[in-house]
Each structure stands twice: as structure tokens, then as C-alpha cells.
Coordinates of C-alpha atoms in Angstrom, one line a residue:
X1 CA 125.2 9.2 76.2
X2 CA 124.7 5.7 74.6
X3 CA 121.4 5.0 72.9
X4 CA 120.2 2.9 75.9
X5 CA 121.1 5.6 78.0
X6 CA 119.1 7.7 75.6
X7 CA 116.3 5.9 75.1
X8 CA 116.0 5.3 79.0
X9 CA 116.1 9.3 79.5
X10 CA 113.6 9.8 77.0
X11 CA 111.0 7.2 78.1
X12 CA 111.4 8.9 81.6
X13 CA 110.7 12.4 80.4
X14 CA 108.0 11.7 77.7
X15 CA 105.8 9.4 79.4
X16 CA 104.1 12.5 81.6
X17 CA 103.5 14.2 78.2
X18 CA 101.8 11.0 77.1
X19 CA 99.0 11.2 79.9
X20 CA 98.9 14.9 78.9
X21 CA 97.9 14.0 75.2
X22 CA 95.6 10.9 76.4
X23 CA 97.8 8.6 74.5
X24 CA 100.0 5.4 76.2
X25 CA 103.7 5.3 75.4
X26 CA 104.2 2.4 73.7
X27 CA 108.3 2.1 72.4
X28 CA 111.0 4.4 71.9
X29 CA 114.2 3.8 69.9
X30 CA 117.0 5.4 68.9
X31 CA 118.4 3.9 66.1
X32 CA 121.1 5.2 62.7
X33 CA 118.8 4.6 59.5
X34 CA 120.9 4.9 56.5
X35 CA 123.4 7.6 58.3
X36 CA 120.9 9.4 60.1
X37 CA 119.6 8.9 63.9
X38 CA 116.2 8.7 64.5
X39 CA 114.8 8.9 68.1
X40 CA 111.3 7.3 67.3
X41 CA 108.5 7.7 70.3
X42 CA 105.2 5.5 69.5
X43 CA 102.4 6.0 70.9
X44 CA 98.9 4.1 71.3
X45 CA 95.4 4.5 72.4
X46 CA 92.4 1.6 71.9
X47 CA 90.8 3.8 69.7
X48 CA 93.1 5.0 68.0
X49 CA 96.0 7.7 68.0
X50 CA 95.2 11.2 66.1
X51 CA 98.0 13.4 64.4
X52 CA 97.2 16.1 66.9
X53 CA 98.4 14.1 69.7
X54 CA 101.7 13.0 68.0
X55 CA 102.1 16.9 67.6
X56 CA 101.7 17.5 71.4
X57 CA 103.7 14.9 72.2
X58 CA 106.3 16.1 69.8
X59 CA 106.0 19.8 70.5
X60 CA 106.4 19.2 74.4
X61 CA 109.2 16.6 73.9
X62 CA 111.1 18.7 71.4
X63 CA 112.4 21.7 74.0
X64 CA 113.2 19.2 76.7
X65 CA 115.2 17.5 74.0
X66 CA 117.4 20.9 74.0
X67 CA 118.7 21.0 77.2
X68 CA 122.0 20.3 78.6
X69 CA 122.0 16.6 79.2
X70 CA 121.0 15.6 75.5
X71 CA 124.4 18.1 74.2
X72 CA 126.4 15.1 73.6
X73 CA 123.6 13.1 71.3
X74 CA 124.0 13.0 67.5
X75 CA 122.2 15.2 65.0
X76 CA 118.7 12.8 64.9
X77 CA 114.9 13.6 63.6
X78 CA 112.4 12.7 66.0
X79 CA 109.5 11.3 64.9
X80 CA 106.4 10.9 67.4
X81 CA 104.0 8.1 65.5
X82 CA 101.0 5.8 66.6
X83 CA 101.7 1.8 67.2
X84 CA 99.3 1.0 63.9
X85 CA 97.6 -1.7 63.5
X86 CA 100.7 -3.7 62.7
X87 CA 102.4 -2.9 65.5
X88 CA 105.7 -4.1 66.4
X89 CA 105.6 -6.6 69.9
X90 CA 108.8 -5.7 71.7
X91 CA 107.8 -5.9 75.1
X92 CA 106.6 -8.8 77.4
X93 CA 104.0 -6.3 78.0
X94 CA 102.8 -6.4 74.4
X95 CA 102.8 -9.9 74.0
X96 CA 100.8 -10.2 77.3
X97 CA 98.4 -7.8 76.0
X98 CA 98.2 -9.5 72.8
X99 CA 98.3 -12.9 73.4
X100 CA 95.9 -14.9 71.5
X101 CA 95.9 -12.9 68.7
X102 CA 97.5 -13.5 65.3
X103 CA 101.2 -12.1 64.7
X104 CA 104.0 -12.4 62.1
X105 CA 107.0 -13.6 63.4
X106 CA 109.9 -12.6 61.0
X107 CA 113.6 -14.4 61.1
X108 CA 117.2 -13.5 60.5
X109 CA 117.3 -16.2 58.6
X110 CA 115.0 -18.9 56.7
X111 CA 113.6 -21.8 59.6
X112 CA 112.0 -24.7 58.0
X113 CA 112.7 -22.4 54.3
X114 CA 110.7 -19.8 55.7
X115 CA 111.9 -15.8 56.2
X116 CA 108.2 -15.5 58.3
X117 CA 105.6 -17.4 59.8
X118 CA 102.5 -16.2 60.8
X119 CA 100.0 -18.2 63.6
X120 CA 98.6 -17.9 67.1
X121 CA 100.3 -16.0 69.5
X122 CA 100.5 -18.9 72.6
X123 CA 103.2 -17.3 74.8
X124 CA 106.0 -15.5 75.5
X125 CA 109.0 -16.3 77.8
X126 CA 112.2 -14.0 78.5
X127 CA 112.4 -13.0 74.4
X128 CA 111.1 -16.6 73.5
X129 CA 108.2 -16.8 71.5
X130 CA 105.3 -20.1 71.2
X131 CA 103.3 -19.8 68.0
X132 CA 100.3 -21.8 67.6
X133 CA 99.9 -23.0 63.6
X134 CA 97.6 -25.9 62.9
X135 CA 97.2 -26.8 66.0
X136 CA 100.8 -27.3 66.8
X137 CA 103.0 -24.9 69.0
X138 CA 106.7 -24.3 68.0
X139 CA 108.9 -22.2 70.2
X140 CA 110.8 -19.5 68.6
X141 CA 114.3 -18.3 70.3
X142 CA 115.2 -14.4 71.0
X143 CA 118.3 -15.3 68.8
X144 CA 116.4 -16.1 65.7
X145 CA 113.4 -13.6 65.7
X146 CA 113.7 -10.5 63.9
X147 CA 110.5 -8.9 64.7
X148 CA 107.5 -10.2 66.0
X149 CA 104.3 -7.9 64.6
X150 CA 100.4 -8.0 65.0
X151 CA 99.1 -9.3 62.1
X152 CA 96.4 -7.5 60.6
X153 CA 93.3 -9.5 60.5
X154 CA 90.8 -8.1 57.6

């Protein structure tokens, strides 16, 4: 099974035990970090995600996980974890949802001399970002984005 595959599968079975635990699903990945695979589920709710629902999500997930279908996955760690407050915006549901707000948009590689630029979130278009900054909006290509995150706003 390839990690799309994987991540696919996943999303499918652990949504249900999302509703169960009154939390959203918000991302999964599966992803090597530093020679180990990780299968990360996040999770969200407006007012916040407790550690007891990460653990039901977990503990539910974790036997389904076992069976037959997943034999031919690497050795991972899951990891069931809220969204935070910075949050990472993946999907064009999360920038629908946030749009508006402030986010960080972080690059491959300097634009203009900068690694990141923070602004106005002012739309989102098949991967392509518009940040508002000073009253000007620049549009930010798939290609040279990195990660776009909710900035935290103290």
C-alpha cells in the first residue's frame, strides 16, 4: 500500500470514530521522519480538543490498524493530536474556513529575501495562495509554498 493509499484508507475508517469522540478530522499523513513513519491523524473542535479524545480516537483506530489490509505498511507510530492554534492549512477547506484571518506562509526558498511572510489571508485557488500585506495582494504558487499556517494572533 503507498502512503496515499494509506492515508486515503485511514481517513475512511477514522472519520466515524471522530463523530464518536465529538472531534472533526482535520489531516492525516503518513510521512518517514528521520527513519521512522509516522501516521499522524489531527483532529479539531471550536473549542478546543482534549487529550481524552485523542486517546479514543487512538484507542479505536489502533485495532483497526491491525488488520489484514494494513500487513504490508511499515513499522510507523501513530500519533492522534489536535490542529492547535497554529494549525497547518492544507485543504481548500481550511483556507475557506479561514479566510480572512492572518497566516504564515513559509517558502522553499527566499522570495523577495524572505524564507516567510506573514499577511491577510485573501484567497485560495487550486494550491495558489493571495496574501493581503499593506494593502497589496501577492499571489503565492503551489510550487513555491512550503506550508501555509494560522498565525497566532495574541
Amino acid at each position: 500500500m503507498q502512503a496515499k493509499q494509506i492515508v486515503a484508507r485511514v481517513e475512511e475508517l477514522v472519520k466515524p470514530l471522530c463523530v464518536e469522540a465529538g472531534v472533526s478530522l482535520w489531516d492525516v499523513e503518513f510521512e518517514k521522519e528521520g527513519g521512522q513513519y509516522m501516521l499522524t491523524v489531527t483532529v479539531d473542535r471550536p473549542e478546543g480538543v482534549s487529550i481524552d479524545q485523542c486517546e479514543q480516537v487512538s484507542r479505536a483506530l489502533d485495532p483497526m490498524l491491525d488488520e489484514k489490509e494494513f500487513d504490508d505498511m511499515p513499522s510507523y507510530t501513530l500519533c492522534v493530536s489536535s490542529a492547535g492554534m497554529s494549525r497547518r492549512l492544507k485543504r481548500p477547506e481550511h483556507f475557506e474556513a479561514f479566510m480572512g484571518r492572518t497566516v504564515e506562509i513559509g517558502f522553499y526558498k527566499p522570495m523577495n529575501g524572505m524564507k516567510q511572510i506573514e499577511g491577510t489571508l485573501a484567497g485560495y485557488d487550486n494550491g495558489a495562495v493571495t496574501l493581503e500585506v499593506g494593502g497589496e495582494q501577492t499571489v503565492y504558487e503551489p510550487k513555491d509554498i512550503a506550508a501555509v499556517r494560522l498565525a497566532v494572533e495574541i
